[in-house]
XYZ file of C-alpha atoms in Angstrom:
252
model
C 142.582 50.696 134.716
C 141.108 51.138 131.182
C 138.485 53.654 130.914
C 135.714 53.665 128.300
C 134.686 57.257 127.484
C 131.103 57.356 126.025
C 128.411 59.689 124.593
C 125.159 58.856 123.096
C 122.864 60.991 120.806
C 119.178 60.046 120.629
C 115.864 61.135 118.965
C 112.244 60.858 120.335
C 108.791 62.183 120.153
C 109.031 62.416 124.095
C 110.325 65.874 125.362
C 113.253 65.131 127.476
C 113.282 68.317 129.556
C 109.477 68.120 130.276
C 109.219 64.417 130.861
C 112.767 63.720 132.538
C 115.221 61.082 131.603
C 113.326 58.020 132.941
C 110.179 58.566 131.029
C 112.202 59.571 128.032
C 114.332 56.375 127.732
C 111.294 54.231 128.148
C 109.230 56.040 125.486
C 108.795 53.659 122.423
C 110.018 56.369 119.942
C 113.252 56.999 121.758
C 116.110 55.705 119.665
C 119.810 56.289 119.467
C 121.287 57.958 116.458
C 124.884 57.003 117.523
C 127.243 56.367 120.244
C 130.928 57.861 120.230
C 133.427 56.109 122.408
C 137.165 55.881 123.150
C 139.347 53.785 125.332
C 141.746 55.871 127.379
C 143.652 58.154 124.956
C 142.923 56.145 121.919
C 141.226 57.758 118.820
C 137.476 58.299 119.165
C 135.307 55.638 117.546
C 131.686 55.626 116.390
C 128.855 53.247 116.602
C 125.758 53.838 114.465
C 122.330 52.683 115.059
C 121.672 49.247 113.461
C 125.260 48.078 113.886
C 126.242 45.350 116.278
C 127.810 46.205 119.643
C 131.571 46.684 119.048
C 133.160 43.587 120.453
C 135.739 45.496 122.526
C 132.965 47.467 124.050
C 131.046 44.370 125.054
C 134.075 42.787 126.384
C 134.947 45.920 128.613
C 131.476 45.902 129.995
C 131.348 42.250 130.725
C 134.630 42.460 132.368
C 133.434 45.141 134.771
C 135.402 47.883 133.077
C 134.966 51.619 134.069
C 132.684 53.928 131.997
C 133.130 57.679 131.926
C 130.569 60.182 130.603
C 129.360 63.843 131.146
C 126.033 63.533 132.977
C 126.606 59.733 132.995
C 123.065 59.207 134.268
C 121.743 59.684 130.863
C 124.123 57.279 129.128
C 123.412 54.730 131.936
C 119.654 54.770 131.448
C 119.949 54.605 127.658
C 122.179 51.654 128.068
C 119.812 49.996 130.572
C 116.384 50.720 128.724
C 117.497 50.629 125.117
C 120.944 49.368 124.182
C 120.527 46.188 126.263
C 116.804 45.240 125.703
C 116.677 46.425 122.093
C 120.098 46.009 120.749
C 121.407 43.112 122.851
C 124.289 44.950 124.358
C 125.552 43.771 127.778
C 124.281 46.288 130.495
C 126.947 47.612 132.784
C 126.396 47.718 136.599
C 125.714 51.055 138.145
C 129.048 51.007 139.985
C 130.992 50.911 136.533
C 129.822 54.417 135.737
C 131.843 57.519 136.720
C 130.231 60.990 136.082
C 132.723 63.582 134.890
C 130.012 66.188 135.439
C 129.767 65.235 139.152
C 133.555 65.756 139.305
C 133.118 69.266 137.795
C 130.406 70.039 140.428
C 132.681 68.814 143.373
C 135.251 71.390 142.169
C 132.644 74.218 141.945
C 132.773 74.278 138.281
C 129.881 74.595 135.723
C 127.618 71.629 135.126
C 127.488 72.096 131.260
C 130.228 70.632 129.242
C 130.741 73.735 127.160
C 130.936 76.075 130.142
C 133.361 73.637 132.021
C 135.501 73.140 129.162
C 135.880 76.965 128.663
C 136.549 77.388 132.593
C 139.250 74.599 132.313
C 140.864 76.245 129.227
C 140.703 72.988 127.157
C 142.431 72.843 123.783
C 139.197 71.042 122.544
C 135.883 72.724 123.128
C 132.209 71.677 122.684
C 130.894 72.310 119.231
C 128.174 75.051 119.608
C 126.855 74.626 115.983
C 126.785 70.830 116.452
C 124.859 71.410 119.702
C 122.128 73.348 117.950
C 121.953 70.567 115.239
C 121.678 67.892 117.880
C 118.741 69.653 119.517
C 116.895 70.032 116.172
C 117.592 66.331 115.297
C 116.510 65.029 118.654
C 112.847 65.977 117.638
C 110.842 65.046 114.605
C 110.729 67.472 111.747
C 107.022 66.752 111.385
C 104.490 63.836 111.694
C 102.699 62.114 108.921
C 99.694 61.040 110.728
C 101.037 59.316 113.940
C 104.399 58.509 112.164
C 107.382 60.855 113.029
C 109.651 62.099 110.212
C 113.088 62.669 111.164
C 116.030 64.913 110.235
C 118.029 62.213 108.665
C 119.852 63.627 105.723
C 123.329 62.408 105.125
C 124.900 65.911 105.668
C 123.087 66.323 109.051
C 124.014 62.811 110.013
C 127.568 63.359 109.352
C 127.675 66.523 111.333
C 125.831 64.925 114.247
C 128.393 62.065 114.184
C 131.267 64.505 114.378
C 129.513 66.419 117.126
C 129.039 63.370 119.162
C 132.755 62.333 118.739
C 133.824 65.829 119.697
C 131.753 65.616 122.861
C 133.748 62.474 123.903
C 136.921 64.210 123.140
C 136.049 67.188 125.277
C 134.756 65.043 128.193
C 137.935 62.998 128.029
C 139.986 66.147 128.298
C 137.967 67.511 131.086
C 138.268 64.376 133.014
C 142.110 64.789 132.841
C 141.997 68.080 134.329
C 139.393 67.260 137.109
C 140.082 65.574 140.371
C 138.353 62.284 140.693
C 135.776 61.885 143.480
C 136.930 60.264 146.682
C 135.691 56.811 147.246
C 133.242 57.983 149.773
C 131.875 60.685 147.312
C 131.643 58.185 144.426
C 129.768 55.898 146.690
C 127.380 58.792 147.586
C 127.036 59.472 143.811
C 126.122 55.759 143.237
C 123.672 55.847 146.123
C 122.097 58.988 144.739
C 121.587 57.124 141.389
C 119.985 54.104 143.136
C 117.591 56.416 144.940
C 116.571 58.024 141.656
C 116.119 54.658 139.984
C 113.896 53.480 142.833
C 111.912 56.601 142.955
C 109.978 57.884 145.864
C 106.749 56.442 147.503
C 103.872 58.653 147.052
C 100.638 58.353 149.156
C 98.318 58.978 146.217
C 95.111 58.774 148.328
C 96.521 61.372 150.845
C 97.341 63.711 147.892
C 93.915 63.382 146.214
C 92.369 63.977 149.548
C 94.622 67.007 150.185
C 93.625 68.479 146.706
C 90.012 68.045 147.617
C 90.387 69.864 150.800
C 92.265 72.634 149.185
C 89.636 73.055 146.519
C 86.738 73.116 149.081
C 88.547 75.478 151.313
C 89.397 77.870 148.333
C 85.725 77.915 147.206
C 84.621 78.662 150.654
C 87.183 81.567 151.199
C 86.522 83.007 147.792
C 82.854 83.034 148.480
C 83.465 84.865 151.695
C 85.889 87.388 149.844
C 83.250 88.109 147.278
C 80.573 88.633 149.999
C 82.762 91.003 152.060
C 83.759 93.079 149.053
C 80.333 93.255 147.585
C 81.355 91.218 144.518
C 84.158 93.384 143.633
C 86.844 90.840 144.579
C 85.821 87.528 143.263
C 88.838 85.410 144.534
C 91.329 85.857 147.270
C 94.108 85.506 144.671
C 92.870 88.562 143.052
C 95.591 90.611 144.849
C 95.673 93.755 142.712
C 91.867 94.156 142.689
C 91.988 93.668 146.564
C 94.606 96.247 147.120
C 92.548 98.796 144.910
C 89.453 98.015 146.917
C 91.292 98.593 150.062
C 92.842 101.970 148.991
C 89.284 103.124 147.925
C 88.469 102.663 151.715
C 91.364 104.725 152.894
C 93.823 101.827 153.657
C 97.363 102.425 152.442
């Protein structure tokens, strides 16, 4: 079976770590810089934003071909929310994705590509300087009013492209060293992804009511604490003040 190895680099005003991948890919400013890809052991190729979907990539997806990535959830969400709707790429089914990071976790190895590649003793390693550049280019350099201004100089883009391609090469080598998930474990991984896609039902009325009860109870208990301590300890959460107040009364 032919495997498509892929890695995408993006930019956005949205903070990925704070907002999470789902909110990130749906944010209107989230845009890919590039996608590096390789079929099996073939040389790594590069797609740049604005170019059409590579015909071979499209044919592979439409044929139900396998896609491998490190932390494949991110590539999958970018494909589903951006590459398909905005760029007209065919969107792979969930079952076409295989996560090499999940394979590393299954073998008790680190979840970061750089740490895992070092642990595996790979000949190719993640580019540390390129990683720092990627983090910089993932966010705007400044805003002119409401318009973000990006780090898009030719030298930076060239280095980012090289970094992205190196990530694919590193992921591919890691994939060769790692055991694939058993069919039951791969099915469990796909189930986990479907659960994340669907989300969790939340009883919002109950949550709002619970917060109201907590607020009312906290106010009542704080008032009692202030009364009992003669106004010295104003809140139950003032542990240090409470301990000192107790010590002054002979309690160790």
